[in-house]
Amino acid sequence: MIIYGVALLAICMLAGTLIGEWLGIAIGLDVNVGGVGIAMLILVVLVNSLKQRGKLDKDSQKGLSFWGGMYIPIVVAMAAQQNVAGAIKGGPMAILAGVVTVIICFAAVPILSNIGKGKGSIESFDNEKIDAGGFK
């Protein structure tokens, strides 16, 4: 099992958890507000930055890809632990927060997907070959 990149993942998780706890305190709630999501955003930005500077070796990239693949099942498992029925009974704020979050996430997908595009990506490589007449 590839364990490279776990230290980077752990640092991002700790930072995201701390920021989520501080957000909870700032808005007067005794909960972590978006800590896992913040951690993943920090991880994406940090990994892209390290890749662009050439400071992330192949083994670490493979390890981070593995843990990135594990992210969705972890989020689903965390969501399954939430008391959705209790939140909905608490008022329309839970529904409004969920709808607004989904809209923001859908709007962020094209923006985030453009971050990885550039020199060295498969798409730019294909476009360069097409422009150079490499593919017919």
Short mmCIF file of N, CA, C and O in Angstrom, two decimals:
data_model
loop_
_atom_site.label_atom_id
_atom_site.label_comp_id
_atom_site.label_asym_id
_atom_site.label_seq_id
_atom_site.Cartn_x
_atom_site.Cartn_y
_atom_site.Cartn_z
N MET A 1 0.84 -1.18 0.00
CA MET A 1 0.00 0.00 0.00
C MET A 1 0.89 1.24 0.00
O MET A 1 1.87 1.33 0.70
N ILE A 2 0.50 2.17 -0.80
CA ILE A 2 1.29 3.39 -0.92
C ILE A 2 0.94 4.33 0.23
O ILE A 2 -0.22 4.66 0.43
N ILE A 3 1.97 4.72 0.97
CA ILE A 3 1.72 5.63 2.09
C ILE A 3 2.39 6.97 1.87
O ILE A 3 2.36 7.83 2.73
N TYR A 4 2.99 7.18 0.70
CA TYR A 4 3.62 8.46 0.42
C TYR A 4 2.56 9.56 0.35
O TYR A 4 1.46 9.34 -0.14
N GLY A 5 2.88 10.70 0.83
CA GLY A 5 1.96 11.82 0.78
C GLY A 5 1.01 11.90 1.96
O GLY A 5 0.25 12.83 2.08
N VAL A 6 1.07 10.92 2.85
CA VAL A 6 0.15 10.90 3.98
C VAL A 6 0.45 12.05 4.95
O VAL A 6 -0.47 12.62 5.53
N ALA A 7 1.73 12.38 5.10
CA ALA A 7 2.08 13.48 5.99
C ALA A 7 1.46 14.79 5.48
O ALA A 7 0.91 15.57 6.27
N LEU A 8 1.52 15.00 4.17
CA LEU A 8 0.92 16.20 3.58
C LEU A 8 -0.60 16.20 3.79
O LEU A 8 -1.19 17.22 4.16
N LEU A 9 -1.20 15.02 3.59
CA LEU A 9 -2.63 14.88 3.81
C LEU A 9 -2.98 15.16 5.27
O LEU A 9 -3.96 15.85 5.57
N ALA A 10 -2.18 14.64 6.20
CA ALA A 10 -2.44 14.84 7.62
C ALA A 10 -2.31 16.31 8.01
O ALA A 10 -3.13 16.82 8.78
N ILE A 11 -1.32 16.98 7.48
CA ILE A 11 -1.15 18.41 7.77
C ILE A 11 -2.36 19.20 7.28
O ILE A 11 -2.90 20.06 7.99
N CYS A 12 -2.82 18.87 6.07
CA CYS A 12 -4.00 19.57 5.52
C CYS A 12 -5.24 19.26 6.35
O CYS A 12 -6.08 20.14 6.58
N MET A 13 -5.37 18.00 6.79
CA MET A 13 -6.53 17.62 7.60
C MET A 13 -6.53 18.37 8.94
O MET A 13 -7.57 18.86 9.38
N LEU A 14 -5.37 18.46 9.57
CA LEU A 14 -5.28 19.20 10.83
C LEU A 14 -5.61 20.68 10.63
O LEU A 14 -6.35 21.28 11.42
N ALA A 15 -5.07 21.28 9.57
CA ALA A 15 -5.34 22.69 9.30
C ALA A 15 -6.83 22.90 9.02
O ALA A 15 -7.44 23.84 9.53
N GLY A 16 -7.43 22.02 8.21
CA GLY A 16 -8.85 22.14 7.89
C GLY A 16 -9.73 21.96 9.12
O GLY A 16 -10.71 22.69 9.31
N THR A 17 -9.35 21.02 9.98
CA THR A 17 -10.12 20.79 11.20
C THR A 17 -10.05 22.01 12.12
O THR A 17 -11.06 22.44 12.68
N LEU A 18 -8.85 22.58 12.26
CA LEU A 18 -8.71 23.77 13.10
C LEU A 18 -9.51 24.95 12.55
O LEU A 18 -10.22 25.64 13.30
N ILE A 19 -9.44 25.15 11.24
CA ILE A 19 -10.19 26.25 10.63
C ILE A 19 -11.70 26.01 10.79
O ILE A 19 -12.46 26.93 11.10
N GLY A 20 -12.13 24.75 10.61
CA GLY A 20 -13.55 24.41 10.80
C GLY A 20 -14.01 24.65 12.23
O GLY A 20 -15.12 25.14 12.46
N GLU A 21 -13.16 24.31 13.20
CA GLU A 21 -13.51 24.57 14.61
C GLU A 21 -13.59 26.07 14.88
O GLU A 21 -14.50 26.53 15.57
N TRP A 22 -12.65 26.83 14.34
CA TRP A 22 -12.66 28.29 14.54
C TRP A 22 -13.88 28.92 13.88
O TRP A 22 -14.47 29.84 14.42
N LEU A 23 -14.26 28.41 12.69
CA LEU A 23 -15.48 28.91 12.05
C LEU A 23 -16.70 28.63 12.92
O LEU A 23 -17.59 29.47 13.04
N GLY A 24 -16.76 27.44 13.50
CA GLY A 24 -17.87 27.08 14.39
C GLY A 24 -17.94 28.03 15.57
O GLY A 24 -19.03 28.51 15.95
N ILE A 25 -16.80 28.31 16.16
CA ILE A 25 -16.76 29.23 17.30
C ILE A 25 -17.17 30.63 16.85
O ILE A 25 -17.93 31.33 17.54
N ALA A 26 -16.70 31.04 15.67
CA ALA A 26 -16.98 32.39 15.17
C ALA A 26 -18.46 32.62 14.93
O ALA A 26 -18.96 33.73 15.11
N ILE A 27 -19.18 31.58 14.51
CA ILE A 27 -20.62 31.76 14.27
C ILE A 27 -21.47 31.28 15.43
O ILE A 27 -22.69 31.19 15.32
N GLY A 28 -20.83 30.95 16.55
CA GLY A 28 -21.55 30.61 17.76
C GLY A 28 -22.07 29.20 17.85
O GLY A 28 -23.01 28.93 18.58
N LEU A 29 -21.46 28.28 17.11
CA LEU A 29 -21.87 26.88 17.16
C LEU A 29 -20.75 26.04 17.76
O LEU A 29 -19.58 26.35 17.60
N ASP A 30 -21.13 24.97 18.43
CA ASP A 30 -20.14 24.09 19.02
C ASP A 30 -19.90 22.90 18.09
O ASP A 30 -19.99 21.75 18.50
N VAL A 31 -19.64 23.20 16.82
CA VAL A 31 -19.39 22.14 15.83
C VAL A 31 -18.26 22.58 14.90
O VAL A 31 -17.90 23.74 14.85
N ASN A 32 -17.77 21.61 14.16
CA ASN A 32 -16.77 21.86 13.13
C ASN A 32 -17.52 22.21 11.85
O ASN A 32 -18.30 21.42 11.35
N VAL A 33 -17.28 23.38 11.31
CA VAL A 33 -17.99 23.84 10.12
C VAL A 33 -17.10 23.66 8.89
O VAL A 33 -16.20 24.46 8.63
N GLY A 34 -17.34 22.58 8.17
CA GLY A 34 -16.65 22.36 6.90
C GLY A 34 -15.18 22.02 7.00
O GLY A 34 -14.43 22.25 6.04
N GLY A 35 -14.75 21.45 8.09
CA GLY A 35 -13.33 21.16 8.28
C GLY A 35 -12.76 20.22 7.23
O GLY A 35 -11.66 20.46 6.71
N VAL A 36 -13.49 19.17 6.89
CA VAL A 36 -12.99 18.20 5.90
C VAL A 36 -12.92 18.85 4.52
O VAL A 36 -11.94 18.67 3.79
N GLY A 37 -13.93 19.60 4.17
CA GLY A 37 -13.92 20.28 2.87
C GLY A 37 -12.81 21.30 2.78
O GLY A 37 -12.13 21.40 1.75
N ILE A 38 -12.60 22.05 3.84
CA ILE A 38 -11.51 23.03 3.86
C ILE A 38 -10.17 22.31 3.74
O ILE A 38 -9.28 22.75 3.01
N ALA A 39 -10.04 21.18 4.42
CA ALA A 39 -8.80 20.40 4.34
C ALA A 39 -8.54 19.94 2.91
O ALA A 39 -7.40 20.01 2.42
N MET A 40 -9.58 19.49 2.23
CA MET A 40 -9.40 19.02 0.86
C MET A 40 -9.05 20.18 -0.07
O MET A 40 -8.24 20.02 -0.99
N LEU A 41 -9.64 21.34 0.15
CA LEU A 41 -9.29 22.50 -0.67
C LEU A 41 -7.83 22.89 -0.46
O LEU A 41 -7.12 23.20 -1.41
N ILE A 42 -7.40 22.88 0.80
CA ILE A 42 -6.00 23.19 1.09
C ILE A 42 -5.10 22.17 0.40
O ILE A 42 -4.08 22.52 -0.20
N LEU A 43 -5.49 20.89 0.45
CA LEU A 43 -4.69 19.84 -0.18
C LEU A 43 -4.59 20.03 -1.69
O LEU A 43 -3.51 19.92 -2.27
N VAL A 44 -5.71 20.34 -2.33
CA VAL A 44 -5.71 20.54 -3.78
C VAL A 44 -4.79 21.71 -4.16
O VAL A 44 -3.96 21.60 -5.07
N VAL A 45 -4.93 22.81 -3.45
CA VAL A 45 -4.11 23.99 -3.75
C VAL A 45 -2.63 23.70 -3.49
O VAL A 45 -1.76 24.02 -4.31
N LEU A 46 -2.34 23.03 -2.38
CA LEU A 46 -0.95 22.72 -2.03
C LEU A 46 -0.32 21.75 -3.03
O LEU A 46 0.82 21.94 -3.47
N VAL A 47 -1.05 20.71 -3.41
CA VAL A 47 -0.52 19.72 -4.36
C VAL A 47 -0.27 20.37 -5.72
O VAL A 47 0.77 20.15 -6.34
N ASN A 48 -1.22 21.19 -6.18
CA ASN A 48 -1.01 21.87 -7.45
C ASN A 48 0.20 22.79 -7.40
O ASN A 48 0.98 22.86 -8.35
N SER A 49 0.36 23.49 -6.29
CA SER A 49 1.49 24.39 -6.14
C SER A 49 2.81 23.61 -6.15
O SER A 49 3.78 24.00 -6.81
N LEU A 50 2.85 22.50 -5.43
CA LEU A 50 4.07 21.69 -5.38
C LEU A 50 4.39 21.05 -6.73
O LEU A 50 5.54 20.96 -7.13
N LYS A 51 3.34 20.62 -7.45
CA LYS A 51 3.55 20.04 -8.78
C LYS A 51 4.13 21.07 -9.75
O LYS A 51 5.03 20.78 -10.52
N GLN A 52 3.59 22.27 -9.71
CA GLN A 52 4.05 23.31 -10.62
C GLN A 52 5.49 23.69 -10.36
O GLN A 52 6.22 24.05 -11.27
N ARG A 53 5.91 23.59 -9.11
CA ARG A 53 7.30 23.91 -8.77
C ARG A 53 8.22 22.70 -8.87
O ARG A 53 9.42 22.82 -8.63
N GLY A 54 7.63 21.51 -9.18
CA GLY A 54 8.43 20.30 -9.32
C GLY A 54 8.97 19.76 -8.00
O GLY A 54 9.99 19.09 -7.97
N LYS A 55 8.27 20.03 -6.92
CA LYS A 55 8.74 19.60 -5.60
C LYS A 55 7.94 18.42 -5.05
O LYS A 55 8.03 18.12 -3.87
N LEU A 56 7.17 17.75 -5.91
CA LEU A 56 6.38 16.61 -5.47
C LEU A 56 6.78 15.41 -6.33
O LEU A 56 6.52 15.38 -7.52
N ASP A 57 7.44 14.42 -5.73
CA ASP A 57 7.91 13.28 -6.51
C ASP A 57 6.75 12.36 -6.92
O ASP A 57 5.63 12.49 -6.44
N LYS A 58 7.04 11.42 -7.82
CA LYS A 58 6.00 10.54 -8.39
C LYS A 58 5.35 9.67 -7.32
O LYS A 58 4.14 9.44 -7.35
N ASP A 59 6.15 9.14 -6.38
CA ASP A 59 5.58 8.29 -5.34
C ASP A 59 4.57 9.06 -4.48
O ASP A 59 3.51 8.54 -4.14
N SER A 60 4.91 10.28 -4.15
CA SER A 60 3.99 11.10 -3.35
C SER A 60 2.73 11.43 -4.15
O SER A 60 1.63 11.45 -3.61
N GLN A 61 2.89 11.67 -5.46
CA GLN A 61 1.71 11.93 -6.29
C GLN A 61 0.79 10.72 -6.33
O GLN A 61 -0.43 10.86 -6.25
N LYS A 62 1.40 9.51 -6.43
CA LYS A 62 0.57 8.29 -6.42
C LYS A 62 -0.14 8.13 -5.09
O LYS A 62 -1.32 7.76 -5.04
N GLY A 63 0.57 8.38 -4.00
CA GLY A 63 -0.05 8.26 -2.68
C GLY A 63 -1.19 9.25 -2.50
O GLY A 63 -2.25 8.91 -1.99
N LEU A 64 -0.98 10.48 -2.96
CA LEU A 64 -2.03 11.49 -2.84
C LEU A 64 -3.21 11.17 -3.74
O LEU A 64 -4.36 11.43 -3.38
N SER A 65 -2.95 10.57 -4.91
CA SER A 65 -4.05 10.15 -5.78
C SER A 65 -4.88 9.06 -5.11
O SER A 65 -6.11 9.07 -5.18
N PHE A 66 -4.20 8.13 -4.43
CA PHE A 66 -4.91 7.08 -3.70
C PHE A 66 -5.82 7.69 -2.65
O PHE A 66 -7.00 7.37 -2.56
N TRP A 67 -5.26 8.59 -1.83
CA TRP A 67 -6.06 9.18 -0.76
C TRP A 67 -7.13 10.09 -1.32
O TRP A 67 -8.20 10.24 -0.72
N GLY A 68 -6.87 10.72 -2.47
CA GLY A 68 -7.90 11.52 -3.13
C GLY A 68 -9.07 10.65 -3.55
O GLY A 68 -10.23 11.05 -3.47
N GLY A 69 -8.77 9.42 -4.01
CA GLY A 69 -9.83 8.48 -4.38
C GLY A 69 -10.63 8.02 -3.18
O GLY A 69 -11.80 7.65 -3.30
N MET A 70 -10.01 8.02 -2.01
CA MET A 70 -10.70 7.61 -0.79
C MET A 70 -11.58 8.73 -0.23
O MET A 70 -12.40 8.50 0.65
N TYR A 71 -11.43 9.94 -0.74
CA TYR A 71 -12.12 11.10 -0.17
C TYR A 71 -13.63 10.96 -0.27
O TYR A 71 -14.34 11.19 0.71
N ILE A 72 -14.14 10.60 -1.43
CA ILE A 72 -15.60 10.54 -1.61
C ILE A 72 -16.24 9.51 -0.69
O ILE A 72 -17.23 9.83 -0.01
N PRO A 73 -15.72 8.27 -0.59
CA PRO A 73 -16.33 7.34 0.38
C PRO A 73 -16.28 7.85 1.82
O PRO A 73 -17.20 7.62 2.60
N ILE A 74 -15.22 8.58 2.16
CA ILE A 74 -15.12 9.12 3.53
C ILE A 74 -16.20 10.17 3.75
O ILE A 74 -16.87 10.18 4.79
N VAL A 75 -16.41 11.05 2.76
CA VAL A 75 -17.43 12.08 2.90
C VAL A 75 -18.82 11.46 2.97
O VAL A 75 -19.67 11.88 3.76
N VAL A 76 -19.06 10.42 2.16
CA VAL A 76 -20.36 9.75 2.20
C VAL A 76 -20.58 9.11 3.57
O VAL A 76 -21.67 9.20 4.15
N ALA A 77 -19.53 8.49 4.11
CA ALA A 77 -19.65 7.88 5.44
C ALA A 77 -19.91 8.94 6.51
O ALA A 77 -20.72 8.73 7.43
N MET A 78 -19.25 10.09 6.38
CA MET A 78 -19.48 11.17 7.35
C MET A 78 -20.89 11.72 7.22
O MET A 78 -21.55 12.01 8.23
N ALA A 79 -21.38 11.85 5.99
CA ALA A 79 -22.73 12.37 5.78
C ALA A 79 -23.78 11.40 6.31
O ALA A 79 -24.83 11.81 6.80
N ALA A 80 -23.48 10.11 6.25
CA ALA A 80 -24.43 9.11 6.74
C ALA A 80 -24.60 9.21 8.25
O ALA A 80 -25.61 8.77 8.79
N GLN A 81 -23.63 9.79 8.94
CA GLN A 81 -23.71 9.92 10.39
C GLN A 81 -24.51 11.14 10.82
O GLN A 81 -24.84 11.27 11.99
N GLN A 82 -24.83 12.02 9.89
CA GLN A 82 -25.55 13.23 10.25
C GLN A 82 -27.02 12.93 10.49
O GLN A 82 -27.60 12.04 9.87
N ASN A 83 -27.63 13.68 11.33
CA ASN A 83 -29.05 13.53 11.63
C ASN A 83 -29.84 14.46 10.72
O ASN A 83 -30.21 15.56 11.11
N VAL A 84 -30.09 14.00 9.50
CA VAL A 84 -30.76 14.82 8.50
C VAL A 84 -32.20 15.10 8.91
O VAL A 84 -32.67 16.25 8.80
N ALA A 85 -32.90 14.08 9.40
CA ALA A 85 -34.29 14.29 9.79
C ALA A 85 -34.39 15.32 10.91
O ALA A 85 -35.26 16.20 10.89
N GLY A 86 -33.47 15.26 11.86
CA GLY A 86 -33.46 16.24 12.95
C GLY A 86 -33.16 17.64 12.46
O GLY A 86 -33.74 18.61 12.93
N ALA A 87 -32.27 17.75 11.49
CA ALA A 87 -31.93 19.06 10.94
C ALA A 87 -33.10 19.67 10.20
O ALA A 87 -33.38 20.87 10.32
N ILE A 88 -33.82 18.86 9.44
CA ILE A 88 -34.98 19.37 8.68
C ILE A 88 -36.09 19.79 9.63
O ILE A 88 -36.75 20.81 9.43
N LYS A 89 -36.28 19.01 10.71
CA LYS A 89 -37.30 19.40 11.70
C LYS A 89 -36.92 20.70 12.42
O LYS A 89 -37.77 21.39 12.92
N GLY A 90 -35.65 21.01 12.45
CA GLY A 90 -35.17 22.22 13.12
C GLY A 90 -35.53 23.50 12.40
O GLY A 90 -35.45 24.58 12.98
N GLY A 91 -35.93 23.43 11.15
CA GLY A 91 -36.32 24.64 10.44
C GLY A 91 -35.81 24.67 9.02
O GLY A 91 -35.07 23.78 8.59
N PRO A 92 -36.20 25.70 8.29
CA PRO A 92 -35.82 25.78 6.88
C PRO A 92 -34.35 26.15 6.66
O PRO A 92 -33.86 26.05 5.54
N MET A 93 -33.66 26.54 7.71
CA MET A 93 -32.26 26.93 7.55
C MET A 93 -31.40 25.77 7.06
O MET A 93 -30.49 25.97 6.24
N ALA A 94 -31.68 24.55 7.52
CA ALA A 94 -30.90 23.39 7.08
C ALA A 94 -31.10 23.15 5.58
O ALA A 94 -30.14 22.89 4.85
N ILE A 95 -32.34 23.25 5.13
CA ILE A 95 -32.62 23.06 3.70
C ILE A 95 -31.97 24.17 2.88
O ILE A 95 -31.33 23.92 1.85
N LEU A 96 -32.10 25.41 3.35
CA LEU A 96 -31.50 26.54 2.64
C LEU A 96 -29.97 26.39 2.58
O LEU A 96 -29.35 26.59 1.52
N ALA A 97 -29.37 26.00 3.70
CA ALA A 97 -27.92 25.82 3.72
C ALA A 97 -27.50 24.71 2.76
O ALA A 97 -26.49 24.84 2.04
N GLY A 98 -28.26 23.63 2.71
CA GLY A 98 -27.93 22.53 1.80
C GLY A 98 -28.06 22.94 0.35
O GLY A 98 -27.18 22.64 -0.47
N VAL A 99 -29.14 23.64 0.01
CA VAL A 99 -29.35 24.07 -1.38
C VAL A 99 -28.27 25.06 -1.81
O VAL A 99 -27.70 24.94 -2.90
N VAL A 100 -27.97 26.02 -0.96
CA VAL A 100 -26.94 27.01 -1.30
C VAL A 100 -25.58 26.34 -1.45
O VAL A 100 -24.82 26.65 -2.38
N THR A 101 -25.28 25.39 -0.59
CA THR A 101 -24.01 24.67 -0.68
C THR A 101 -23.90 23.90 -1.99
O THR A 101 -22.85 23.93 -2.65
N VAL A 102 -24.96 23.23 -2.37
CA VAL A 102 -24.94 22.47 -3.63
C VAL A 102 -24.76 23.41 -4.82
O VAL A 102 -23.97 23.12 -5.74
N ILE A 103 -25.44 24.54 -4.80
CA ILE A 103 -25.30 25.50 -5.91
C ILE A 103 -23.87 26.02 -5.98
O ILE A 103 -23.27 26.09 -7.07
N ILE A 104 -23.29 26.35 -4.84
CA ILE A 104 -21.91 26.85 -4.82
C ILE A 104 -20.95 25.76 -5.32
O ILE A 104 -20.03 26.04 -6.10
N CYS A 105 -21.19 24.51 -4.90
CA CYS A 105 -20.31 23.42 -5.34
C CYS A 105 -20.40 23.21 -6.85
O CYS A 105 -19.38 23.02 -7.52
N PHE A 106 -21.62 23.24 -7.39
CA PHE A 106 -21.77 23.08 -8.84
C PHE A 106 -21.08 24.23 -9.58
O PHE A 106 -20.47 24.03 -10.62
N ALA A 107 -21.19 25.43 -9.04
CA ALA A 107 -20.53 26.58 -9.68
C ALA A 107 -19.02 26.50 -9.58
O ALA A 107 -18.30 26.99 -10.45
N ALA A 108 -18.52 25.86 -8.54
CA ALA A 108 -17.06 25.77 -8.33
C ALA A 108 -16.41 24.68 -9.17
O ALA A 108 -15.20 24.74 -9.40
N VAL A 109 -17.17 23.71 -9.64
CA VAL A 109 -16.58 22.60 -10.40
C VAL A 109 -15.83 23.08 -11.64
O VAL A 109 -14.68 22.70 -11.86
N PRO A 110 -16.43 23.92 -12.50
CA PRO A 110 -15.66 24.38 -13.67
C PRO A 110 -14.42 25.18 -13.30
O PRO A 110 -13.39 25.08 -13.96
N ILE A 111 -14.52 25.95 -12.22
CA ILE A 111 -13.37 26.75 -11.80
C ILE A 111 -12.25 25.85 -11.31
O ILE A 111 -11.09 26.00 -11.71
N LEU A 112 -12.60 24.87 -10.48
CA LEU A 112 -11.58 23.96 -9.95
C LEU A 112 -11.01 23.06 -11.03
O LEU A 112 -9.83 22.71 -10.99
N SER A 113 -11.84 22.67 -11.99
CA SER A 113 -11.33 21.79 -13.05
C SER A 113 -10.35 22.52 -13.96
O SER A 113 -9.50 21.89 -14.58
N ASN A 114 -10.44 23.84 -14.03
CA ASN A 114 -9.50 24.60 -14.85
C ASN A 114 -8.16 24.81 -14.16
O ASN A 114 -7.18 25.15 -14.82
N ILE A 115 -8.09 24.58 -12.85
CA ILE A 115 -6.84 24.79 -12.12
C ILE A 115 -5.77 23.82 -12.62
O ILE A 115 -4.63 24.18 -12.81
N GLY A 116 -6.15 22.56 -12.87
CA GLY A 116 -5.18 21.56 -13.27
C GLY A 116 -4.78 21.63 -14.73
O GLY A 116 -3.83 20.96 -15.15
N LYS A 117 -5.50 22.39 -15.52
CA LYS A 117 -5.17 22.47 -16.94
C LYS A 117 -3.99 23.39 -17.14
O LYS A 117 -3.83 24.38 -16.47
N GLY A 118 -3.19 23.06 -18.10
CA GLY A 118 -2.03 23.90 -18.39
C GLY A 118 -0.96 23.04 -19.01
O GLY A 118 -1.21 21.92 -19.44
N LYS A 119 0.22 23.54 -19.01
CA LYS A 119 1.31 22.78 -19.60
C LYS A 119 1.56 21.53 -18.77
O LYS A 119 1.57 21.56 -17.56
N GLY A 120 1.77 20.43 -19.45
CA GLY A 120 2.05 19.17 -18.79
C GLY A 120 0.82 18.31 -18.61
O GLY A 120 0.92 17.15 -18.30
N SER A 121 -0.39 18.85 -18.80
CA SER A 121 -1.58 18.03 -18.66
C SER A 121 -1.82 17.27 -19.95
O SER A 121 -1.30 17.61 -21.01
N ILE A 122 -2.62 16.23 -19.86
CA ILE A 122 -2.91 15.41 -21.03
C ILE A 122 -3.62 16.24 -22.09
O ILE A 122 -3.31 16.15 -23.27
N GLU A 123 -4.56 17.10 -21.68
CA GLU A 123 -5.30 17.90 -22.65
C GLU A 123 -4.39 18.87 -23.38
O GLU A 123 -4.50 19.03 -24.59
N SER A 124 -3.50 19.52 -22.66
CA SER A 124 -2.61 20.46 -23.34
C SER A 124 -1.64 19.72 -24.24
O SER A 124 -1.28 20.19 -25.31
N PHE A 125 -1.22 18.50 -23.82
CA PHE A 125 -0.35 17.69 -24.66
C PHE A 125 -1.06 17.33 -25.95
O PHE A 125 -0.49 17.45 -27.04
N ASP A 126 -2.33 16.89 -25.86
CA ASP A 126 -3.09 16.55 -27.05
C ASP A 126 -3.27 17.77 -27.95
O ASP A 126 -3.15 17.68 -29.16
N ASN A 127 -3.60 18.91 -27.35
CA ASN A 127 -3.81 20.12 -28.15
C ASN A 127 -2.52 20.55 -28.84
O ASN A 127 -2.55 20.99 -29.99
N GLU A 128 -1.37 20.40 -28.16
CA GLU A 128 -0.10 20.76 -28.78
C GLU A 128 0.19 19.85 -29.97
O GLU A 128 0.66 20.30 -31.00
N LYS A 129 -0.11 18.53 -29.82
CA LYS A 129 0.13 17.61 -30.93
C LYS A 129 -0.81 17.90 -32.09
O LYS A 129 -0.40 17.81 -33.24
N ILE A 130 -2.06 18.23 -31.76
CA ILE A 130 -3.02 18.53 -32.83
C ILE A 130 -2.58 19.79 -33.57
O ILE A 130 -2.60 19.84 -34.79
N ASP A 131 -2.17 20.81 -32.79
CA ASP A 131 -1.72 22.05 -33.41
C ASP A 131 -0.48 21.83 -34.28
O ASP A 131 -0.31 22.48 -35.31
N ALA A 132 0.39 20.92 -33.86
CA ALA A 132 1.62 20.66 -34.61
C ALA A 132 1.39 19.67 -35.75
O ALA A 132 2.30 19.35 -36.48
N GLY A 133 0.16 19.21 -35.91
CA GLY A 133 -0.15 18.27 -36.98
C GLY A 133 0.22 16.85 -36.64
O GLY A 133 0.36 16.00 -37.51
N GLY A 134 0.38 16.56 -35.35
CA GLY A 134 0.76 15.21 -34.91
C GLY A 134 -0.35 14.19 -35.07
O GLY A 134 -0.09 13.02 -35.28
N PHE A 135 -1.59 14.60 -34.97
CA PHE A 135 -2.71 13.67 -35.12
C PHE A 135 -3.48 14.01 -36.37
O PHE A 135 -3.71 15.16 -36.68
N LYS A 136 -3.87 13.01 -37.06
CA LYS A 136 -4.69 13.18 -38.26
C LYS A 136 -5.97 12.43 -38.08
O LYS A 136 -6.05 11.42 -37.51
#
